[in-house]
Tab-separated table of C-alpha atoms in Angstrom:
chain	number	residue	atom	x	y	z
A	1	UNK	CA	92.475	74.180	124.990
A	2	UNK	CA	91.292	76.990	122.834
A	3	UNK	CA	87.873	78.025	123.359
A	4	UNK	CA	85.445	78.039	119.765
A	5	UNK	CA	85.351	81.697	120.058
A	6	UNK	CA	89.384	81.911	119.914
A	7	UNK	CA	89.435	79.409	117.016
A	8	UNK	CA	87.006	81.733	115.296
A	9	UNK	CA	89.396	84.373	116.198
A	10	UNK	CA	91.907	82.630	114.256
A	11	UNK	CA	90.338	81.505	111.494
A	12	UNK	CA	88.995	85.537	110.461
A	13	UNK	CA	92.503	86.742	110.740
A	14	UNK	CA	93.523	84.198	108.151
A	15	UNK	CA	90.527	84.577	106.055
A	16	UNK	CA	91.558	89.204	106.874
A	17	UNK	CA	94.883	88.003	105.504
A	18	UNK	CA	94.312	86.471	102.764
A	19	UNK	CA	91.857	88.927	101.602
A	20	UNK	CA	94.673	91.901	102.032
A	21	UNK	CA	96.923	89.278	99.371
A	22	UNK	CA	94.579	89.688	96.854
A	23	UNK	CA	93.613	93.180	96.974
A	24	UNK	CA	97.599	93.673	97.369
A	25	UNK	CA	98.023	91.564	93.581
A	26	UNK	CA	95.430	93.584	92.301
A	27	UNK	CA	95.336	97.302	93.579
A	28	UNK	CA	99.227	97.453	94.159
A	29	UNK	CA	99.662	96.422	90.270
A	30	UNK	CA	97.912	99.285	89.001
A	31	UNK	CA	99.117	101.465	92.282
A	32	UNK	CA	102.802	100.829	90.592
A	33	UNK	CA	101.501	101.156	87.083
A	34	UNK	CA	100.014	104.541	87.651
A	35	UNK	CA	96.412	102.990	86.878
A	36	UNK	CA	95.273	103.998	90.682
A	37	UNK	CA	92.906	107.237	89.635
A	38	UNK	CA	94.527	109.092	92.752
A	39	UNK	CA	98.141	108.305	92.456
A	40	UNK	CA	100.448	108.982	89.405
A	41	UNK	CA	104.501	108.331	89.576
A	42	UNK	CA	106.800	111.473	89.078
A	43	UNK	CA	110.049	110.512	88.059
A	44	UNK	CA	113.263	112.042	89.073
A	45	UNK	CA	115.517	112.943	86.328
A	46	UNK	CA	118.627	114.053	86.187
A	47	UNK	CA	120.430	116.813	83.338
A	48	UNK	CA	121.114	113.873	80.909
A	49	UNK	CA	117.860	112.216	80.850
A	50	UNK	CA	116.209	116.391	80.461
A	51	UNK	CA	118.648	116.941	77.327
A	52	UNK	CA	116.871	113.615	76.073
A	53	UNK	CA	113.624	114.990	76.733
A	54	UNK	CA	114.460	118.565	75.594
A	55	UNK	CA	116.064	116.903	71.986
A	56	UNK	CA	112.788	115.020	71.626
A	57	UNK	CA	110.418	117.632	72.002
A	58	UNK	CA	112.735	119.783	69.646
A	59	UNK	CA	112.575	117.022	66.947
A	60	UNK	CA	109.043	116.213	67.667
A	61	UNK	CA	106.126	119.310	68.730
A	62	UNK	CA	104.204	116.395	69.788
A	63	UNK	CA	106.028	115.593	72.964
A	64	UNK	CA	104.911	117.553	75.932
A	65	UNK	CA	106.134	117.174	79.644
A	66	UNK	CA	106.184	118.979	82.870
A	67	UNK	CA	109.681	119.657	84.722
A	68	UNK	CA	109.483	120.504	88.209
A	69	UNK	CA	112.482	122.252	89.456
A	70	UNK	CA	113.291	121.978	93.523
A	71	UNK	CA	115.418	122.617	96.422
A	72	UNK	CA	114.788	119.724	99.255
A	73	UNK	CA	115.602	122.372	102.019
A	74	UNK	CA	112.801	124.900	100.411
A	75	UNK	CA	109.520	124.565	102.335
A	76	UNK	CA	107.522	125.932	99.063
A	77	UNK	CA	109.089	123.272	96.927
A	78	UNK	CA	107.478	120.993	99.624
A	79	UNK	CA	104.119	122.625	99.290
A	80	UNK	CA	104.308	122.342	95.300
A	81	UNK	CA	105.219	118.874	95.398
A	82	UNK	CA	102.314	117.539	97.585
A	83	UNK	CA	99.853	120.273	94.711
A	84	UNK	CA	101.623	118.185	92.180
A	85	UNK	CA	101.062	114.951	93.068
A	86	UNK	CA	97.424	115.750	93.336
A	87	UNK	CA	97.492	117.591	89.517
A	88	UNK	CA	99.297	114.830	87.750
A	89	UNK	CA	96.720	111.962	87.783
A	90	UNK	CA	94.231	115.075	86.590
A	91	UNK	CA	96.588	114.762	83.396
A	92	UNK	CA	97.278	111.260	82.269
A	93	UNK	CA	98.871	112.297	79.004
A	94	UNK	CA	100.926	114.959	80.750
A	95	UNK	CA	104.565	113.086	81.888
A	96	UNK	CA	105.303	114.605	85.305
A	97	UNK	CA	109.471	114.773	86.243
A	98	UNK	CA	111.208	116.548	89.096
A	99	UNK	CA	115.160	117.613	88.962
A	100	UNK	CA	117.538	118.883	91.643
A	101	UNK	CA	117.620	122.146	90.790
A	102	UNK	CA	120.874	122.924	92.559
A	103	UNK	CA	122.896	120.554	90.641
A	104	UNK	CA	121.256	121.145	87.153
A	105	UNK	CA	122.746	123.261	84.195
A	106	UNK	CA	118.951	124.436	82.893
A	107	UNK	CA	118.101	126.743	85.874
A	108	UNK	CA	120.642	128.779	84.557
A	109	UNK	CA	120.142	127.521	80.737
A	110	UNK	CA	116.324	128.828	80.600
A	111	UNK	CA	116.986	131.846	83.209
A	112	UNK	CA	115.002	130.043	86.094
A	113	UNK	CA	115.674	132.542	89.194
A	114	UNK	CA	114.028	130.505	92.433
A	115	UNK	CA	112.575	127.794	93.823
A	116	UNK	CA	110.220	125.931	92.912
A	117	UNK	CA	110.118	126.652	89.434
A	118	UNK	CA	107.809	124.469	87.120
A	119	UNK	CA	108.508	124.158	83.722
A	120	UNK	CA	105.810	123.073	81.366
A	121	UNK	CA	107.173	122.356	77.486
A	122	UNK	CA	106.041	121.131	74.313
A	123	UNK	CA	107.694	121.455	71.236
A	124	UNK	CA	110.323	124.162	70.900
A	125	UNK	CA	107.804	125.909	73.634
A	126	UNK	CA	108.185	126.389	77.344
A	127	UNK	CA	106.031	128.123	79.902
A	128	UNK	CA	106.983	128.650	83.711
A	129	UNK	CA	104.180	128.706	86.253
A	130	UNK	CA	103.895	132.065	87.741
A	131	UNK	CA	100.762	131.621	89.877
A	132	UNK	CA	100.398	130.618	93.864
A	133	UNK	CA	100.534	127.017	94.592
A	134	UNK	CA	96.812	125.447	94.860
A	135	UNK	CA	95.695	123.002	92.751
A	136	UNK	CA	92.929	124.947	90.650
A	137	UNK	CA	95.356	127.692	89.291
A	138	UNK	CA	98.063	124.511	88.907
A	139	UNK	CA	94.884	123.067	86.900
A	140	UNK	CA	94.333	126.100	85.238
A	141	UNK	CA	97.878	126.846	83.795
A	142	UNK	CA	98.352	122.987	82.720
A	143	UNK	CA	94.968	123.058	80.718
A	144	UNK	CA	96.050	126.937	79.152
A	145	UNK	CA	99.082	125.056	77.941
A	146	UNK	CA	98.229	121.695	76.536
A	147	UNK	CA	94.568	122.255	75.798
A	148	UNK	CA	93.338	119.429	77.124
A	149	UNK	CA	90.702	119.337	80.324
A	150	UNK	CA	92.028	118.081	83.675
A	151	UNK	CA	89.791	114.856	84.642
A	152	UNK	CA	87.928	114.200	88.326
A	153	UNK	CA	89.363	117.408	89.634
A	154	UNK	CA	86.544	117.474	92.115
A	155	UNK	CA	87.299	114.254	93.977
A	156	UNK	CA	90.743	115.047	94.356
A	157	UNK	CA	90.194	118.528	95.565
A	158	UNK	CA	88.106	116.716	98.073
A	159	UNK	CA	91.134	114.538	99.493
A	160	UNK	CA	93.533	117.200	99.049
A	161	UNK	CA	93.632	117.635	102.846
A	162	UNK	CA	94.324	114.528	103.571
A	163	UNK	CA	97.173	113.837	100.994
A	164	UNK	CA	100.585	114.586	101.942
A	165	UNK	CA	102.605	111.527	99.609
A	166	UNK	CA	105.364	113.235	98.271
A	167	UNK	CA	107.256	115.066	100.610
A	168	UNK	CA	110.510	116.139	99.380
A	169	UNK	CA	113.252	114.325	99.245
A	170	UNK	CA	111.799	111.486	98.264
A	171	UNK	CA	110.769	112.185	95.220
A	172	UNK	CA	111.172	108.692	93.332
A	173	UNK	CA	108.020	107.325	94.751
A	174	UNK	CA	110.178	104.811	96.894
A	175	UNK	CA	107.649	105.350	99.505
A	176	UNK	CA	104.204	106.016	99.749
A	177	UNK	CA	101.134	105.837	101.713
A	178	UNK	CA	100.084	102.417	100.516
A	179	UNK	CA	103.098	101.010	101.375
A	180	UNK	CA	103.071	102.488	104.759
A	181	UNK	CA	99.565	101.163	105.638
A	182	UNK	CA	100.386	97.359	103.898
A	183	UNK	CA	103.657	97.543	106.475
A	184	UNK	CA	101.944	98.494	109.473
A	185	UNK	CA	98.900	95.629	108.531
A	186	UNK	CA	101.486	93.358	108.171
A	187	UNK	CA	103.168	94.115	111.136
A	188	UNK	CA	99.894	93.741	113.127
A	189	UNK	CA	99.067	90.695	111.810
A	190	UNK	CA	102.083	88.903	112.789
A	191	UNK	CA	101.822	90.233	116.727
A	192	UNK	CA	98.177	88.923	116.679
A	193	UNK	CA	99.861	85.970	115.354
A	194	UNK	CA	102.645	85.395	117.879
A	195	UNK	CA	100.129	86.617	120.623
A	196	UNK	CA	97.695	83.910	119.605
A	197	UNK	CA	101.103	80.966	119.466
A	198	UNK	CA	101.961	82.206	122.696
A	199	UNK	CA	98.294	81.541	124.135
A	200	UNK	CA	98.164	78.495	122.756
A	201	UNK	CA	101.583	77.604	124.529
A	202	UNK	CA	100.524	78.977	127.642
A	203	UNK	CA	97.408	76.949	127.450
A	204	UNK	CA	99.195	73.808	126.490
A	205	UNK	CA	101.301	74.341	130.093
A	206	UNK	CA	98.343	74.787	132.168
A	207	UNK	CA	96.542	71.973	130.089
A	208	UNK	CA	99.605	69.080	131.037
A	209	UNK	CA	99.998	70.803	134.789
């Protein structure tokens, strides 16, 4: 039979699970929505959806975005895209895409001559980032631009050594580091789960012989 201590064993890892369901419906729905003050989705856009972009910021001076153009075999494009993924939550009104450079038209179209080359535009404007690739110069050139003040910079210059969520190619946020650790809880979970069925069983045999 179990013993009290293994019941109370099983009960916490119920009561661990069912905690990790809740604070998956309610972190993971603003984690998705962007609402997570350290994590902010960067599409990845192709040349149609950037002539959309382009045609709206022509017709409107209003519309601003960022356009970061890569290469998945450049290292540096790596290196920018972990510093961007740490600038755009500094910038909630600041829409953050990436775009193969080697299959789009507009390196050549606005005379873009390497990789990484981020493009920052608003109206009929555009500005291309000339500087080195930490986050307070990225900060720095955003806020010359748009005029507006990056937010929390200092706690996420803190965690900057520890973040490392958007390693190129995947660039459409398919995974992450939330997902990752929610996998691998998951995962451990359910072997403390068979492991505890399987002592149970085992105890059941010896129990009857």
């Amino acid at each position: 039979q179990s013993t009290w201590g293994d019941m109370n064993c099983w009960k916490m890892r119920h009561v661990a699970f069912a905690v990790f369901c809740c604070l998956w419906l309610c972190y993971g729905s603003a984690y998705e929505n962007g609402a997570c003050p350290l994590y902010k989705p960067i599409s990845l856009i192709d040349d149609n959806q950037l002539s959309t972009l382009v045609a709206e910021s022509k017709s409107d001076s209003s519309v601003l975005f960022s356009v970061h153009f890569f290469a998945s075999s450049s290292p540096f494009c790596h290196e920018l895209a972990e510093m961007e993924q740490l600038l755009a939550p500094l910038f909630p009104s600041l829409p953050f895409y990436r775009i193969d450079g080697l299959s789009s038209t507009y390196l050549s179209r606005w005379n873009l001559r390497s990789f990484p080359s981020l493009v920052l535009r608003r109206g009929t404007l555009a500005t291309v980032y000339q500087g080195d690739r930490s986050l307070e110069s990225l900060v720095a050139f955003v806020e010359s631009f748009i005029d507006i003040p990056a937010r929390n910079l200092s706690s996420v210059v803190e965690l900057q050594p520890l973040h490392s969520m958007s390693q190129l190619p995947m660039l459409d946020g398919s995974t992450d580091p939330y997902l990752v650790l929610s996998f691998i809880f998951v995962v451990v979970w359910s072997l403390s789960w068979l492991k505890m069925r399987v002592w149970d069983s085992s105890a059941t045999v010896r129990t009857v012989s």
